Amino acid sequence: MGCFKIVVLAQRLPTLFSFRTVSSDPLVEIDNVTFAYDQRTILNGINLSIPKGKVVAIMGGSGCGKTTLLRLIGGQVRPSKGAVRVAGQVVNELKQDELYALRRKMGMLFQFGALFTDMSVFDNVAFQMREHTDLPESMIRDLVLMKLHAVGLRGAAHLLPSELSGGMARRVALARAIALDPMLMMYDEPFAGLDPISLGVIGQLIRRLNDALGATSIVVTHDVMESLAIVDYVYFVSAGSIVAEGTPEQIRASEMPFVHQFVKGEPDGPVPFHYPAPDYRDALVGGRNA
Amino acid sequence: MLDWGGRRISAIGAVLVNALMRAGFAARFLLAILLNSGTAFRRFGLTIREIYFTGVLSLIIILVSGLFVGMVLGLQGYDTLQRFGASEALGVLVSLSLVRELGPVVGGLLFASRAGSAITAEIGLMKATEQLSAMEMMAVNPIARVVGPRFWAGVISMPLLAAMFSAMGVLGGYVVGVLLIGVDSGSFWSQMQASVDFANDIMNGVIKSIVFGIAVSLIAVFEGYDADPTAEGVSGATTRTVVTSSLAILGLDFILTAFMFRGL
Amino acid sequence: MNRKFYDFWVGLFAVLGFAALAFLALRVANMQTVRQHETYKISAEFDNIGGLKVRAPIKSAGVVVGRVSGIALDPKRYRAVVSMELDRQYLFSRDASAEILTSGILGEQYIGVSPGAEETMLKDGDRIKLTSSAIVLEQLISQMLFNKAADGSSGGNKQ
Ligand SMILES: Nc1ncnc2c1ncn2[C@@H]1O[C@H](COP(=O)(O)OP(=O)(O)OP(=O)(O)O)[C@@H](O)[C@H]1O
Ligand SMILES: [Mg+2]
């Protein structure tokens, strides 16, 4: 049995360490992508690239299409124009089995957790190991407890998702996303609903995990201060395209009104707080006249 | 007036086109399930778990309903038969009604409302809470991992449940006819055995229940998978599962009966 | 809820299900009719088969010895040809006769076979020569009325 473990690990080593060297060639490239739900255009000719080995933040107002962007990278939705490239493959042209092969090397933390409600916390984290590897159960147990320990929930392994608080559920979802040490990790708002202590721990975890595994991470977040402390690069999305980008130092120093507004959290500025709608006064007065 | 009629016709047309499109989609979905059935059989533990939820949890309602239907058949059948002095044919009447029709049909209707609706609600909620998306992102095909085992569990459970329904019904008829009313026990069984044919009656009933099992399971998983990912969407899909499967069972029963028992 | 829990209940479920099937096969139906491989085929011609159906029983001295396997009309002579499958263990001599009988007044119709005296037995594919047709109730009644009427008219002539 012990011998078997070593063989399995050795087989996995290349995928674990092949991205260790931090190079500047991009792992993910979004090339002039346009995407629309039904008639409404969400992303409009967006371009961005994410270099191997880096942690990149994507920020933007609520509803600007950040989650959609992650779905495009994961191949769950396909763009109407343009190309999404991950590790040299055009995601939106892959066949189902090729797409599944690529997804095995991706991990995604869903915005709302999406834990499997019919399984315990332990089984949730063990899910991919059981589906995709032949690891013996004793080894799966060790790996799962390690992942849960990293998010501070080793003691909650036997609980069901319905018995977790919102923040705990997100941390379990995070442990599940990193279960197979993927080469590309996507975190959709990993800090939402966390207390300041967990927030700091999780931020550091994302950074350290990325560096230890030589992986690449995309963090969608609204938490400007926390993310500026851990990421290498930031993209700002607005109105379907990238409006600003830079390293954390550049962002902090930026005088661009958009970035300024976002970093300072001001209600007035180029980022609209309101979803597009007819004039407020017209709507109220018009409503009374009708 | 003409405009009203025209709109009616076009509305009916739209409903028909929509129904046809959904039927086509369901057929493609069945193909996808069959192509992805490997998981359900290779890891039979997954299917066993689902048989527990579809089959074992339907046991009580099936056994109790079967018993009562059989007892009512015993009462009604005796009442009618004794007018013709044929009360010892009670066993024939009870058993033929059950194995040919009531076992598969009533068993199927109960199965659709007990297990089919539960399957739809579960898959629909998994979709609404992005669990199916999450599974896809983990490179696990939800059709193989979630839908397949539930479909096959339904297909396996249904014939067994129908057989139990019929068996309980015959016992119910025996209890009422022989133990309570006093029909001769020997002629109750011997007339039954002389008239019920294994290949033609029992096996045709089993074939019916297999067909109903496929239909109900397909409708249930399809409605769940196709549900709008909202609370109303899931509740609507659950209702549609019960309504559509019931109609499908009754329609298929007519067709199958016409083929099986023609000229007998 | 672990694996063993599900295995136990599903195992019990399967046992109950197959027990029900076995009950239906052995107690409700008589599995004897399943032994169809041990049969031989013969046929018989009738003027009128009445309400005889495929799968109706064939009885000799009240014991079921086979089933009707097919009914067809001979297009040249307009006679009904009934093919039968008889159990191999029951053999009948070549001059056996077949008649269509009714169990009770309104009961199902079946074929009764009466044994003959010859030494040679009927083989697979043989045809029973001696047959008598079904009694058709309507014909019986009309015949009776006709006879009554004839009696009545002849009586009138005598007077
Ligand atoms: N399934 C869908 N069908 C139609 N429109 C959708 C769908 N999902 C999202 N949208 C729309 O697409 C837009 C972008 O959605 P998305 O979820 O990508 O936003 P987001 O940037 O992640 O927002 P948030 O920060 O609030 O999570 C929104 O305006 C939303 O209304
Ligand atoms: Mg989002």
PDB file of C-alpha atoms in Angstrom, chain A residues 44-282:
ATOM      1  CA  ASN A  44     -18.102  43.831 -24.779  1.00  0.00           C
ATOM      2  CA  GLY A  45     -14.788  43.112 -26.463  1.00  0.00           C
ATOM      3  CA  ILE A  46     -12.929  42.502 -23.234  1.00  0.00           C
ATOM      4  CA  ASN A  47      -9.181  41.756 -23.260  1.00  0.00           C
ATOM      5  CA  LEU A  48      -7.078  40.543 -20.385  1.00  0.00           C
ATOM      6  CA  SER A  49      -4.278  38.128 -19.723  1.00  0.00           C
ATOM      7  CA  ILE A  50      -3.213  36.360 -16.569  1.00  0.00           C
ATOM      8  CA  PRO A  51       0.431  35.327 -16.317  1.00  0.00           C
ATOM      9  CA  LYS A  52       1.461  31.975 -14.952  1.00  0.00           C
ATOM     10  CA  GLY A  53       2.237  31.878 -11.269  1.00  0.00           C
ATOM     11  CA  LYS A  54       0.575  35.175 -10.407  1.00  0.00           C
ATOM     12  CA  VAL A  55      -2.392  36.070  -8.254  1.00  0.00           C
ATOM     13  CA  VAL A  56      -4.604  38.460 -10.173  1.00  0.00           C
ATOM     14  CA  ALA A  57      -7.601  40.320  -8.807  1.00  0.00           C
ATOM     15  CA  ILE A  58     -10.617  41.260 -10.868  1.00  0.00           C
ATOM     16  CA  MET A  59     -12.693  44.072  -9.430  1.00  0.00           C
ATOM     17  CA  GLY A  60     -15.717  45.918 -10.590  1.00  0.00           C
ATOM     18  CA  GLY A  61     -19.173  47.022  -9.635  1.00  0.00           C
ATOM     19  CA  SER A  62     -21.863  44.526  -8.755  1.00  0.00           C
ATOM     20  CA  GLY A  63     -23.393  42.961 -11.838  1.00  0.00           C
ATOM     21  CA  CYS A  64     -20.620  44.057 -14.192  1.00  0.00           C
ATOM     22  CA  GLY A  65     -19.904  40.492 -15.293  1.00  0.00           C
ATOM     23  CA  LYS A  66     -17.112  39.188 -13.084  1.00  0.00           C
ATOM     24  CA  THR A  67     -18.770  35.874 -12.346  1.00  0.00           C
ATOM     25  CA  THR A  68     -19.600  35.606 -16.022  1.00  0.00           C
ATOM     26  CA  LEU A  69     -15.929  36.082 -16.815  1.00  0.00           C
ATOM     27  CA  LEU A  70     -14.996  33.148 -14.577  1.00  0.00           C
ATOM     28  CA  ARG A  71     -17.687  31.024 -16.207  1.00  0.00           C
ATOM     29  CA  LEU A  72     -16.191  31.842 -19.588  1.00  0.00           C
ATOM     30  CA  ILE A  73     -12.762  30.725 -18.421  1.00  0.00           C
ATOM     31  CA  GLY A  74     -14.235  27.511 -17.043  1.00  0.00           C
ATOM     32  CA  GLY A  75     -16.040  26.874 -20.322  1.00  0.00           C
ATOM     33  CA  GLN A  76     -19.513  26.889 -18.748  1.00  0.00           C
ATOM     34  CA  VAL A  77     -20.710  29.596 -21.087  1.00  0.00           C
ATOM     35  CA  ARG A  78     -19.363  30.361 -24.536  1.00  0.00           C
ATOM     36  CA  PRO A  79     -18.641  33.820 -25.917  1.00  0.00           C
ATOM     37  CA  SER A  80     -20.507  35.078 -28.949  1.00  0.00           C
ATOM     38  CA  LYS A  81     -17.265  36.592 -30.265  1.00  0.00           C
ATOM     39  CA  GLY A  82     -13.592  36.255 -29.423  1.00  0.00           C
ATOM     40  CA  ALA A  83     -11.555  33.503 -27.819  1.00  0.00           C
ATOM     41  CA  VAL A  84     -10.821  32.343 -24.276  1.00  0.00           C
ATOM     42  CA  ARG A  85      -7.455  30.602 -24.058  1.00  0.00           C
ATOM     43  CA  VAL A  86      -6.288  28.573 -21.073  1.00  0.00           C
ATOM     44  CA  ALA A  87      -2.865  26.919 -21.201  1.00  0.00           C
ATOM     45  CA  GLY A  88      -2.799  27.422 -24.947  1.00  0.00           C
ATOM     46  CA  GLN A  89      -6.180  25.768 -25.593  1.00  0.00           C
ATOM     47  CA  VAL A  90      -9.154  27.724 -26.895  1.00  0.00           C
ATOM     48  CA  VAL A  91     -11.744  26.885 -24.240  1.00  0.00           C
ATOM     49  CA  ASN A  92     -14.763  27.870 -26.289  1.00  0.00           C
ATOM     50  CA  GLU A  93     -13.840  25.453 -29.084  1.00  0.00           C
ATOM     51  CA  LEU A  94     -13.100  22.379 -26.959  1.00  0.00           C
ATOM     52  CA  LYS A  95     -15.200  19.246 -27.160  1.00  0.00           C
ATOM     53  CA  GLN A  96     -16.810  17.989 -23.977  1.00  0.00           C
ATOM     54  CA  ASP A  97     -14.132  15.451 -23.009  1.00  0.00           C
ATOM     55  CA  GLU A  98     -11.308  17.887 -23.764  1.00  0.00           C
ATOM     56  CA  LEU A  99     -13.077  20.503 -21.683  1.00  0.00           C
ATOM     57  CA  TYR A 100     -13.435  18.041 -18.800  1.00  0.00           C
ATOM     58  CA  ALA A 101      -9.759  17.153 -19.076  1.00  0.00           C
ATOM     59  CA  LEU A 102      -8.878  20.837 -18.816  1.00  0.00           C
ATOM     60  CA  ARG A 103     -11.253  21.419 -15.900  1.00  0.00           C
ATOM     61  CA  ARG A 104      -9.484  18.753 -13.880  1.00  0.00           C
ATOM     62  CA  LYS A 105      -6.649  21.232 -13.615  1.00  0.00           C
ATOM     63  CA  MET A 106      -8.939  24.069 -12.531  1.00  0.00           C
ATOM     64  CA  GLY A 107     -10.467  24.797  -9.172  1.00  0.00           C
ATOM     65  CA  MET A 108     -13.380  27.149  -8.700  1.00  0.00           C
ATOM     66  CA  LEU A 109     -14.850  28.646  -5.572  1.00  0.00           C
ATOM     67  CA  PHE A 110     -18.447  29.508  -6.387  1.00  0.00           C
ATOM     68  CA  GLN A 111     -19.880  32.804  -5.242  1.00  0.00           C
ATOM     69  CA  PHE A 112     -22.589  31.044  -3.256  1.00  0.00           C
ATOM     70  CA  GLY A 113     -20.510  28.070  -2.194  1.00  0.00           C
ATOM     71  CA  ALA A 114     -22.512  25.444  -4.083  1.00  0.00           C
ATOM     72  CA  LEU A 115     -21.678  22.747  -1.544  1.00  0.00           C
ATOM     73  CA  PHE A 116     -23.291  19.361  -2.150  1.00  0.00           C
ATOM     74  CA  THR A 117     -26.098  19.419   0.378  1.00  0.00           C
ATOM     75  CA  ASP A 118     -26.490  15.649   0.546  1.00  0.00           C
ATOM     76  CA  MET A 119     -22.900  15.068   1.690  1.00  0.00           C
ATOM     77  CA  SER A 120     -20.985  15.936   4.816  1.00  0.00           C
ATOM     78  CA  VAL A 121     -18.249  18.572   4.809  1.00  0.00           C
ATOM     79  CA  PHE A 122     -15.692  15.774   4.661  1.00  0.00           C
ATOM     80  CA  ASP A 123     -17.322  14.116   1.652  1.00  0.00           C
ATOM     81  CA  ASN A 124     -17.617  17.462  -0.112  1.00  0.00           C
ATOM     82  CA  VAL A 125     -13.881  18.009   0.092  1.00  0.00           C
ATOM     83  CA  ALA A 126     -13.165  14.372  -0.740  1.00  0.00           C
ATOM     84  CA  PHE A 127     -15.507  14.456  -3.740  1.00  0.00           C
ATOM     85  CA  GLN A 128     -12.964  15.130  -6.487  1.00  0.00           C
ATOM     86  CA  MET A 129     -10.371  12.820  -4.973  1.00  0.00           C
ATOM     87  CA  ARG A 130     -12.860   9.970  -5.086  1.00  0.00           C
ATOM     88  CA  GLU A 131     -14.067  10.866  -8.559  1.00  0.00           C
ATOM     89  CA  HIS A 132     -10.738  11.430 -10.238  1.00  0.00           C
ATOM     90  CA  THR A 133      -8.125   9.449  -8.345  1.00  0.00           C
ATOM     91  CA  ASP A 134      -7.682   5.905  -7.125  1.00  0.00           C
ATOM     92  CA  LEU A 135      -6.191   7.039  -3.845  1.00  0.00           C
ATOM     93  CA  PRO A 136      -6.860   4.691  -0.933  1.00  0.00           C
ATOM     94  CA  GLU A 137      -9.433   5.915   1.555  1.00  0.00           C
ATOM     95  CA  SER A 138      -6.829   6.374   4.312  1.00  0.00           C
ATOM     96  CA  MET A 139      -4.880   8.765   2.145  1.00  0.00           C
ATOM     97  CA  ILE A 140      -7.996  10.657   1.087  1.00  0.00           C
ATOM     98  CA  ARG A 141      -8.762  11.083   4.776  1.00  0.00           C
ATOM     99  CA  ASP A 142      -5.362  12.629   5.445  1.00  0.00           C
ATOM    100  CA  LEU A 143      -5.585  14.947   2.440  1.00  0.00           C
ATOM    101  CA  VAL A 144      -9.106  16.095   3.299  1.00  0.00           C
ATOM    102  CA  LEU A 145      -8.190  16.826   6.908  1.00  0.00           C
ATOM    103  CA  MET A 146      -5.158  18.802   5.691  1.00  0.00           C
ATOM    104  CA  LYS A 147      -7.336  20.950   3.419  1.00  0.00           C
ATOM    105  CA  LEU A 148      -9.923  21.459   6.130  1.00  0.00           C
ATOM    106  CA  HIS A 149      -7.211  22.317   8.626  1.00  0.00           C
ATOM    107  CA  ALA A 150      -5.947  25.004   6.263  1.00  0.00           C
ATOM    108  CA  VAL A 151      -9.316  26.762   6.384  1.00  0.00           C
ATOM    109  CA  GLY A 152      -9.695  26.160  10.125  1.00  0.00           C
ATOM    110  CA  LEU A 153     -12.577  23.695   9.899  1.00  0.00           C
ATOM    111  CA  ARG A 154     -10.979  20.323  10.619  1.00  0.00           C
ATOM    112  CA  GLY A 155     -13.342  19.986  13.576  1.00  0.00           C
ATOM    113  CA  ALA A 156     -16.384  20.496  11.344  1.00  0.00           C
ATOM    114  CA  ALA A 157     -15.618  17.582   9.036  1.00  0.00           C
ATOM    115  CA  HIS A 158     -18.656  15.553  10.079  1.00  0.00           C
ATOM    116  CA  LEU A 159     -21.183  18.395   9.789  1.00  0.00           C
ATOM    117  CA  LEU A 160     -23.670  18.711   6.954  1.00  0.00           C
ATOM    118  CA  PRO A 161     -23.637  21.903   4.847  1.00  0.00           C
ATOM    119  CA  SER A 162     -27.006  22.870   6.326  1.00  0.00           C
ATOM    120  CA  GLU A 163     -25.353  22.988   9.748  1.00  0.00           C
ATOM    121  CA  LEU A 164     -22.718  25.553   8.712  1.00  0.00           C
ATOM    122  CA  SER A 165     -22.784  29.317   8.946  1.00  0.00           C
ATOM    123  CA  GLY A 166     -22.413  31.333   5.746  1.00  0.00           C
ATOM    124  CA  GLY A 167     -18.748  32.077   6.331  1.00  0.00           C
ATOM    125  CA  MET A 168     -17.983  28.474   7.314  1.00  0.00           C
ATOM    126  CA  ALA A 169     -19.688  27.225   4.160  1.00  0.00           C
ATOM    127  CA  ARG A 170     -17.525  29.499   2.024  1.00  0.00           C
ATOM    128  CA  ARG A 171     -14.385  28.218   3.723  1.00  0.00           C
ATOM    129  CA  VAL A 172     -15.451  24.613   3.098  1.00  0.00           C
ATOM    130  CA  ALA A 173     -16.126  25.518  -0.510  1.00  0.00           C
ATOM    131  CA  LEU A 174     -12.638  26.976  -0.659  1.00  0.00           C
ATOM    132  CA  ALA A 175     -11.144  23.792   0.759  1.00  0.00           C
ATOM    133  CA  ARG A 176     -13.065  21.831  -1.858  1.00  0.00           C
ATOM    134  CA  ALA A 177     -11.891  24.106  -4.670  1.00  0.00           C
ATOM    135  CA  ILE A 178      -8.250  23.468  -3.799  1.00  0.00           C
ATOM    136  CA  ALA A 179      -8.731  19.767  -3.076  1.00  0.00           C
ATOM    137  CA  LEU A 180      -6.779  18.515  -6.075  1.00  0.00           C
ATOM    138  CA  ASP A 181      -4.161  21.315  -6.047  1.00  0.00           C
ATOM    139  CA  PRO A 182      -5.238  22.706  -9.422  1.00  0.00           C
ATOM    140  CA  MET A 183      -2.939  24.709 -11.684  1.00  0.00           C
ATOM    141  CA  LEU A 184      -5.549  27.436 -12.074  1.00  0.00           C
ATOM    142  CA  MET A 185      -7.688  28.534  -9.163  1.00  0.00           C
ATOM    143  CA  MET A 186     -10.637  30.851  -9.485  1.00  0.00           C
ATOM    144  CA  TYR A 187     -12.112  32.392  -6.372  1.00  0.00           C
ATOM    145  CA  ASP A 188     -15.447  34.165  -6.761  1.00  0.00           C
ATOM    146  CA  GLU A 189     -15.535  36.568  -3.813  1.00  0.00           C
ATOM    147  CA  PRO A 190     -13.630  34.443  -1.297  1.00  0.00           C
ATOM    148  CA  PHE A 191     -13.832  37.151   1.372  1.00  0.00           C
ATOM    149  CA  ALA A 192     -17.585  37.732   1.353  1.00  0.00           C
ATOM    150  CA  GLY A 193     -19.135  37.035   4.731  1.00  0.00           C
ATOM    151  CA  LEU A 194     -15.870  36.450   6.602  1.00  0.00           C
ATOM    152  CA  ASP A 195     -14.893  38.070   9.868  1.00  0.00           C
ATOM    153  CA  PRO A 196     -11.682  40.150   9.860  1.00  0.00           C
ATOM    154  CA  ILE A 197      -9.611  37.320  11.330  1.00  0.00           C
ATOM    155  CA  SER A 198     -10.675  34.636   8.852  1.00  0.00           C
ATOM    156  CA  LEU A 199     -10.420  37.240   6.132  1.00  0.00           C
ATOM    157  CA  GLY A 200      -6.747  37.780   6.828  1.00  0.00           C
ATOM    158  CA  VAL A 201      -6.087  34.043   7.157  1.00  0.00           C
ATOM    159  CA  ILE A 202      -7.884  33.176   3.929  1.00  0.00           C
ATOM    160  CA  GLY A 203      -6.089  35.976   2.068  1.00  0.00           C
ATOM    161  CA  GLN A 204      -2.744  34.614   3.181  1.00  0.00           C
ATOM    162  CA  LEU A 205      -3.871  31.075   2.378  1.00  0.00           C
ATOM    163  CA  ILE A 206      -4.684  32.033  -1.200  1.00  0.00           C
ATOM    164  CA  ARG A 207      -1.294  33.657  -1.605  1.00  0.00           C
ATOM    165  CA  ARG A 208       0.733  30.879   0.022  1.00  0.00           C
ATOM    166  CA  LEU A 209      -1.125  28.130  -1.781  1.00  0.00           C
ATOM    167  CA  ASN A 210      -0.467  29.809  -5.079  1.00  0.00           C
ATOM    168  CA  ASP A 211       3.236  30.119  -4.414  1.00  0.00           C
ATOM    169  CA  ALA A 212       3.664  26.669  -2.880  1.00  0.00           C
ATOM    170  CA  LEU A 213       2.015  24.927  -5.814  1.00  0.00           C
ATOM    171  CA  GLY A 214       3.282  27.247  -8.494  1.00  0.00           C
ATOM    172  CA  ALA A 215      -0.332  27.704  -9.514  1.00  0.00           C
ATOM    173  CA  THR A 216      -2.120  30.703 -10.921  1.00  0.00           C
ATOM    174  CA  SER A 217      -5.030  32.352  -9.151  1.00  0.00           C
ATOM    175  CA  ILE A 218      -7.830  34.670 -10.162  1.00  0.00           C
ATOM    176  CA  VAL A 219      -9.573  36.404  -7.278  1.00  0.00           C
ATOM    177  CA  VAL A 220     -12.843  38.194  -7.908  1.00  0.00           C
ATOM    178  CA  THR A 221     -13.417  40.506  -5.012  1.00  0.00           C
ATOM    179  CA  HIS A 222     -14.820  43.753  -3.697  1.00  0.00           C
ATOM    180  CA  ASP A 223     -12.413  43.756  -0.801  1.00  0.00           C
ATOM    181  CA  VAL A 224      -9.942  46.314  -2.100  1.00  0.00           C
ATOM    182  CA  MET A 225      -7.594  46.638   0.861  1.00  0.00           C
ATOM    183  CA  GLU A 226      -7.304  42.936   1.601  1.00  0.00           C
ATOM    184  CA  SER A 227      -6.764  41.988  -2.010  1.00  0.00           C
ATOM    185  CA  LEU A 228      -4.238  44.736  -2.713  1.00  0.00           C
ATOM    186  CA  ALA A 229      -2.141  43.194   0.054  1.00  0.00           C
ATOM    187  CA  ILE A 230      -1.950  39.758  -1.556  1.00  0.00           C
ATOM    188  CA  VAL A 231      -2.270  40.106  -5.323  1.00  0.00           C
ATOM    189  CA  ASP A 232       0.300  40.789  -8.039  1.00  0.00           C
ATOM    190  CA  TYR A 233      -1.964  42.563 -10.478  1.00  0.00           C
ATOM    191  CA  VAL A 234      -5.439  44.097 -10.594  1.00  0.00           C
ATOM    192  CA  TYR A 235      -7.986  44.492 -13.388  1.00  0.00           C
ATOM    193  CA  PHE A 236     -10.976  46.801 -13.078  1.00  0.00           C
ATOM    194  CA  VAL A 237     -14.024  45.822 -15.121  1.00  0.00           C
ATOM    195  CA  SER A 238     -16.762  48.262 -15.992  1.00  0.00           C
ATOM    196  CA  ALA A 239     -19.378  48.411 -18.727  1.00  0.00           C
ATOM    197  CA  GLY A 240     -18.168  45.151 -20.221  1.00  0.00           C
ATOM    198  CA  SER A 241     -14.498  45.932 -20.614  1.00  0.00           C
ATOM    199  CA  ILE A 242     -11.301  46.593 -18.674  1.00  0.00           C
ATOM    200  CA  VAL A 243     -11.134  50.228 -17.604  1.00  0.00           C
ATOM    201  CA  ALA A 244      -8.015  50.147 -15.445  1.00  0.00           C
ATOM    202  CA  GLU A 245      -5.222  47.762 -14.533  1.00  0.00           C
ATOM    203  CA  GLY A 246      -1.938  47.740 -12.686  1.00  0.00           C
ATOM    204  CA  THR A 247       0.115  46.427  -9.822  1.00  0.00           C
ATOM    205  CA  PRO A 248      -1.113  47.185  -6.312  1.00  0.00           C
ATOM    206  CA  GLU A 249       1.364  50.083  -6.007  1.00  0.00           C
ATOM    207  CA  GLN A 250       0.177  51.587  -9.273  1.00  0.00           C
ATOM    208  CA  ILE A 251      -3.443  51.188  -8.180  1.00  0.00           C
ATOM    209  CA  ARG A 252      -2.843  52.823  -4.823  1.00  0.00           C
ATOM    210  CA  ALA A 253      -1.076  55.719  -6.476  1.00  0.00           C
ATOM    211  CA  SER A 254      -3.504  55.995  -9.355  1.00  0.00           C
ATOM    212  CA  GLU A 255      -5.227  59.273  -9.935  1.00  0.00           C
ATOM    213  CA  MET A 256      -7.775  57.801 -12.351  1.00  0.00           C
ATOM    214  CA  PRO A 257     -11.222  58.833 -11.126  1.00  0.00           C
ATOM    215  CA  PHE A 258     -12.558  55.318 -11.550  1.00  0.00           C
ATOM    216  CA  VAL A 259      -9.856  53.653  -9.485  1.00  0.00           C
ATOM    217  CA  HIS A 260      -9.946  56.452  -6.968  1.00  0.00           C
ATOM    218  CA  GLN A 261     -13.634  56.029  -6.453  1.00  0.00           C
ATOM    219  CA  PHE A 262     -13.358  52.284  -6.079  1.00  0.00           C
ATOM    220  CA  VAL A 263     -10.418  52.296  -3.705  1.00  0.00           C
ATOM    221  CA  LYS A 264     -11.972  54.975  -1.532  1.00  0.00           C
ATOM    222  CA  GLY A 265     -15.494  53.595  -1.801  1.00  0.00           C
ATOM    223  CA  GLU A 266     -17.158  56.826  -2.867  1.00  0.00           C
ATOM    224  CA  PRO A 267     -20.771  56.674  -4.074  1.00  0.00           C
ATOM    225  CA  ASP A 268     -20.326  59.335  -6.764  1.00  0.00           C
ATOM    226  CA  GLY A 269     -18.011  58.856  -9.661  1.00  0.00           C
ATOM    227  CA  PRO A 270     -17.701  57.004 -12.947  1.00  0.00           C
ATOM    228  CA  VAL A 271     -18.920  53.668 -11.485  1.00  0.00           C
ATOM    229  CA  PRO A 272     -22.706  53.804 -11.436  1.00  0.00           C
ATOM    230  CA  PHE A 273     -24.297  52.504  -8.238  1.00  0.00           C
ATOM    231  CA  HIS A 274     -27.629  52.019 -10.016  1.00  0.00           C
ATOM    232  CA  TYR A 275     -28.531  49.338 -12.506  1.00  0.00           C
ATOM    233  CA  PRO A 276     -29.512  51.122 -15.745  1.00  0.00           C
ATOM    234  CA  ALA A 277     -33.047  52.492 -15.343  1.00  0.00           C
ATOM    235  CA  PRO A 278     -35.200  55.369 -16.509  1.00  0.00           C
ATOM    236  CA  ASP A 279     -34.865  58.632 -14.646  1.00  0.00           C
ATOM    237  CA  TYR A 280     -35.762  58.228 -10.955  1.00  0.00           C
ATOM    238  CA  ARG A 281     -37.945  61.356 -10.770  1.00  0.00           C
ATOM    239  CA  ASP A 282     -39.773  60.421 -13.975  1.00  0.00           C
TER     240      ASP A 282
END
